[in-house]
Tab-separated table of C-alpha atoms in Angstrom:
chain	number	residue	atom	x	y	z
A	1	MET	CA	0.213	-0.032	0.082
A	2	ARG	CA	1.364	3.490	-0.785
A	3	SER	CA	1.930	5.852	1.971
A	4	LEU	CA	-0.296	8.743	2.175
A	5	ASP	CA	1.615	11.483	0.983
A	6	THR	CA	2.241	9.839	-2.258
A	7	GLN	CA	-1.148	9.306	-2.934
A	8	LEU	CA	-2.827	11.984	-5.495
A	9	ASP	CA	-6.505	11.875	-3.582
A	10	LEU	CA	-5.592	13.456	-0.269
A	11	PRO	CA	-8.065	15.940	1.137
A	12	GLN	CA	-8.145	19.653	0.240
A	13	GLY	CA	-6.198	21.464	2.885
A	14	TRP	CA	-2.683	23.018	3.702
A	15	PHE	CA	-0.791	20.705	5.053
A	16	LEU	CA	2.694	19.027	3.347
A	17	PRO	CA	3.828	15.565	3.389
A	18	GLU	CA	6.965	16.378	5.336
A	19	GLU	CA	4.480	17.883	8.431
A	20	GLY	CA	2.438	14.717	7.641
A	21	ARG	CA	5.051	12.291	8.337
A	22	TRP	CA	6.353	14.385	11.508
A	23	TYR	CA	2.777	14.488	12.934
A	24	ALA	CA	2.266	10.858	12.043
A	25	ALA	CA	5.529	9.743	13.867
A	26	ARG	CA	4.665	11.833	16.992
A	27	ALA	CA	0.987	9.778	16.892
A	28	ALA	CA	3.223	6.760	16.782
A	29	GLU	CA	5.060	7.721	19.612
A	30	ALA	CA	1.666	8.060	21.764
A	31	GLY	CA	1.233	4.328	21.278
A	32	ALA	CA	-2.311	3.511	22.411
A	33	GLY	CA	-2.841	6.653	23.908
A	34	VAL	CA	-5.249	9.720	23.286
A	35	VAL	CA	-4.886	12.039	20.356
A	36	VAL	CA	-6.651	14.927	19.902
A	37	GLU	CA	-6.653	17.162	16.714
A	38	VAL	CA	-8.173	20.545	17.084
A	39	GLY	CA	-9.196	22.209	13.463
A	40	CYS	CA	-9.787	19.418	11.010
A	41	TRP	CA	-11.020	21.288	8.098
A	42	LYS	CA	-11.941	18.381	5.268
A	43	GLY	CA	-9.245	15.850	7.052
A	44	ARG	CA	-5.948	16.211	5.398
A	45	SER	CA	-3.557	16.561	8.805
A	46	THR	CA	-5.704	13.706	10.162
A	47	SER	CA	-5.173	11.801	7.062
A	48	PHE	CA	-1.879	11.170	8.257
A	49	VAL	CA	-2.713	10.387	12.189
A	50	ALA	CA	-6.004	8.544	11.688
A	51	PRO	CA	-4.136	4.970	10.219
A	52	VAL	CA	-1.469	5.270	12.437
A	53	CYS	CA	-3.845	5.746	15.336
A	54	ARG	CA	-6.308	3.120	14.386
A	55	ASP	CA	-3.507	0.962	13.728
A	56	ASN	CA	-1.988	1.225	17.527
A	57	GLY	CA	-5.414	1.379	19.089
A	58	ALA	CA	-4.946	4.874	20.027
A	59	ALA	CA	-8.210	7.175	20.620
A	60	LEU	CA	-8.036	9.883	18.189
A	61	TRP	CA	-10.542	12.790	18.813
A	62	CYS	CA	-11.075	15.281	16.055
A	63	VAL	CA	-12.590	18.551	17.122
A	64	ASP	CA	-13.726	21.215	14.808
A	65	SER	CA	-16.874	23.835	15.023
A	66	TRP	CA	-16.929	23.456	10.985
A	67	ARG	CA	-18.099	27.139	11.547
A	68	GLY	CA	-15.174	28.969	10.390
A	69	SER	CA	-12.589	31.191	12.132
A	70	ARG	CA	-11.682	34.388	13.442
A	71	ASP	CA	-8.238	34.958	11.656
A	72	ALA	CA	-7.397	37.012	8.708
A	73	TYR	CA	-8.987	33.987	6.644
A	74	ALA	CA	-12.080	34.799	8.105
A	75	GLU	CA	-13.999	35.598	5.148
A	76	ASP	CA	-12.066	32.582	2.878
A	77	TYR	CA	-13.478	29.943	5.096
A	78	ALA	CA	-17.089	31.432	5.394
A	79	ARG	CA	-17.472	31.209	1.407
A	80	LEU	CA	-15.859	27.709	1.657
A	81	LEU	CA	-18.369	26.665	3.840
A	82	ALA	CA	-21.399	28.043	2.012
A	83	GLU	CA	-20.078	26.282	-1.214
A	84	GLU	CA	-19.727	22.824	0.593
A	85	ASP	CA	-20.664	20.851	3.754
A	86	VAL	CA	-17.343	20.865	4.765
A	87	ARG	CA	-18.125	18.624	7.894
A	88	ALA	CA	-19.381	15.899	5.561
A	89	ALA	CA	-16.724	16.231	3.226
A	90	PHE	CA	-14.275	15.483	6.650
A	91	GLU	CA	-16.526	12.159	7.169
A	92	ARG	CA	-16.020	10.944	3.609
A	93	ASN	CA	-12.245	11.703	3.550
A	94	MET	CA	-12.054	9.647	6.869
A	95	ALA	CA	-14.374	6.676	5.618
A	96	ALA	CA	-12.215	6.672	2.499
A	97	ILE	CA	-9.294	5.721	4.335
A	98	GLY	CA	-10.939	3.254	6.949
A	99	CYS	CA	-10.859	5.118	9.665
A	100	ALA	CA	-13.771	6.746	12.518
A	101	PRO	CA	-12.076	9.072	14.753
A	102	THR	CA	-14.483	10.505	17.386
A	103	VAL	CA	-15.633	13.564	16.137
A	104	LEU	CA	-16.943	16.487	18.543
A	105	ALA	CA	-18.342	19.196	16.501
A	106	MET	CA	-18.107	22.160	18.787
A	107	ASP	CA	-16.060	24.951	20.028
A	108	SER	CA	-12.605	23.949	20.782
A	109	LEU	CA	-12.386	25.525	24.184
A	110	ALA	CA	-15.627	24.020	25.081
A	111	ALA	CA	-14.210	20.500	24.027
A	112	ALA	CA	-11.332	21.004	25.915
A	113	ARG	CA	-13.359	20.800	29.309
A	114	SER	CA	-14.236	17.499	28.250
A	115	PHE	CA	-11.110	16.032	29.109
A	116	ALA	CA	-10.026	15.150	32.433
A	117	SER	CA	-6.426	16.612	33.340
A	118	GLY	CA	-3.800	14.791	32.441
A	119	SER	CA	-5.663	12.340	30.020
A	120	VAL	CA	-4.219	13.251	26.735
A	121	ASP	CA	-0.762	12.088	24.959
A	122	LEU	CA	-0.984	14.642	21.808
A	123	VAL	CA	-2.682	17.865	21.209
A	124	PHE	CA	-2.745	18.975	17.733
A	125	ILE	CA	-3.769	22.448	17.149
A	126	ASP	CA	-4.679	23.987	14.175
A	127	ALA	CA	-7.597	26.384	14.099
A	128	SER	CA	-8.123	29.863	13.873
A	129	HIS	CA	-4.554	31.581	13.405
A	130	ASP	CA	-4.944	34.791	15.227
A	131	GLU	CA	-3.186	35.648	18.187
A	132	GLU	CA	-5.806	35.572	20.950
A	133	SER	CA	-7.068	32.149	19.506
A	134	VAL	CA	-4.110	30.250	19.438
A	135	LEU	CA	-3.321	31.313	23.069
A	136	ALA	CA	-6.933	30.515	24.344
A	137	ASN	CA	-6.446	26.872	23.019
A	138	LEU	CA	-3.439	26.806	24.486
A	139	GLU	CA	-4.305	27.788	27.521
A	140	ALA	CA	-7.364	25.542	27.310
A	141	TRP	CA	-5.909	22.031	25.814
A	142	ALA	CA	-2.766	22.118	28.342
A	143	PRO	CA	-4.357	21.115	31.399
A	144	ALA	CA	-5.586	18.129	29.507
A	145	LEU	CA	-1.984	16.856	28.552
A	146	ARG	CA	-0.629	14.298	30.639
A	147	PRO	CA	2.999	14.792	31.937
A	148	GLY	CA	5.567	14.067	29.249
A	149	GLY	CA	2.839	15.130	26.545
A	150	LEU	CA	3.153	17.035	23.467
A	151	LEU	CA	1.649	19.866	22.493
A	152	ALA	CA	2.031	20.913	18.730
A	153	GLY	CA	0.558	22.931	16.016
A	154	HIS	CA	0.502	24.182	12.501
A	155	ASP	CA	0.749	27.435	10.676
A	156	LEU	CA	3.972	28.926	11.509
A	157	SER	CA	4.368	31.476	8.570
A	158	GLU	CA	4.550	35.225	7.812
A	159	LYS	CA	0.985	34.994	6.467
A	160	THR	CA	-0.223	33.730	10.008
A	161	PRO	CA	2.079	35.797	12.519
A	162	GLY	CA	-0.468	35.337	15.531
A	163	VAL	CA	0.452	31.516	15.624
A	164	GLU	CA	4.122	32.565	16.912
A	165	ARG	CA	2.755	35.284	18.974
A	166	GLY	CA	0.271	33.006	20.478
A	167	VAL	CA	2.707	30.121	21.090
A	168	GLU	CA	5.506	32.773	22.458
A	169	ARG	CA	2.910	34.325	25.045
A	170	PHE	CA	1.681	30.794	26.126
A	171	CYS	CA	5.505	29.743	26.819
A	172	SER	CA	7.104	32.568	28.168
A	173	ALA	CA	3.911	33.009	31.265
A	174	ARG	CA	5.077	29.536	31.993
A	175	GLY	CA	8.895	29.650	31.490
A	176	LEU	CA	8.645	26.989	28.868
A	177	ASN	CA	10.706	26.563	25.589
A	178	TRP	CA	8.834	25.547	22.150
A	179	ARG	CA	10.495	24.142	18.731
A	180	ARG	CA	9.975	24.619	15.413
A	181	GLY	CA	8.848	21.054	13.562
A	182	PRO	CA	9.344	20.945	9.710
A	183	ALA	CA	7.903	23.520	7.622
A	184	ARG	CA	5.464	25.566	9.522
A	185	LEU	CA	4.749	23.170	12.662
A	186	TRP	CA	5.875	23.855	16.370
A	187	HIS	CA	5.983	21.670	19.376
A	188	LEU	CA	6.470	21.914	22.851
A	189	GLN	CA	6.460	18.751	25.628
A	190	SER	CA	4.330	19.164	28.772
């Protein structure tokens, strides 16, 4: 079977193959634990980790309101959401790869309250890219991480400066260090 990054039918999205390989490797490190993806869109990034989680017996939770974002791309997302049932596209894309993650179609901050403290091995954040939303997601999801768990995310770029500012504010307030992953990824250990 070909790896997902060589297939021509990856779901529409903004996730590069090298980012997908890195993310899949981190999900593999979680073993049979709990992985949460915040911001799934049509499932492009999810397509890299869902088979790994399925094969390892890990619980994969996918959180997305499918109502758009509050960042500079809000108008673009609103237009795309008006043109297509994006959640249905996500579900079709997961079915196409034989995966059925647990979906929480809700606000990410509310979803974070559904997880017990220290119950999650990996949280991957790719939701609204404005600084305040990034910071709010980090503050909401960090308590759910088990000691040594990984908090990671997407879209470190000049086009989305709020991501780096939010991550930096979160880490500075807690004396934590974050690192860049491949391409536009960031991560930190709890």
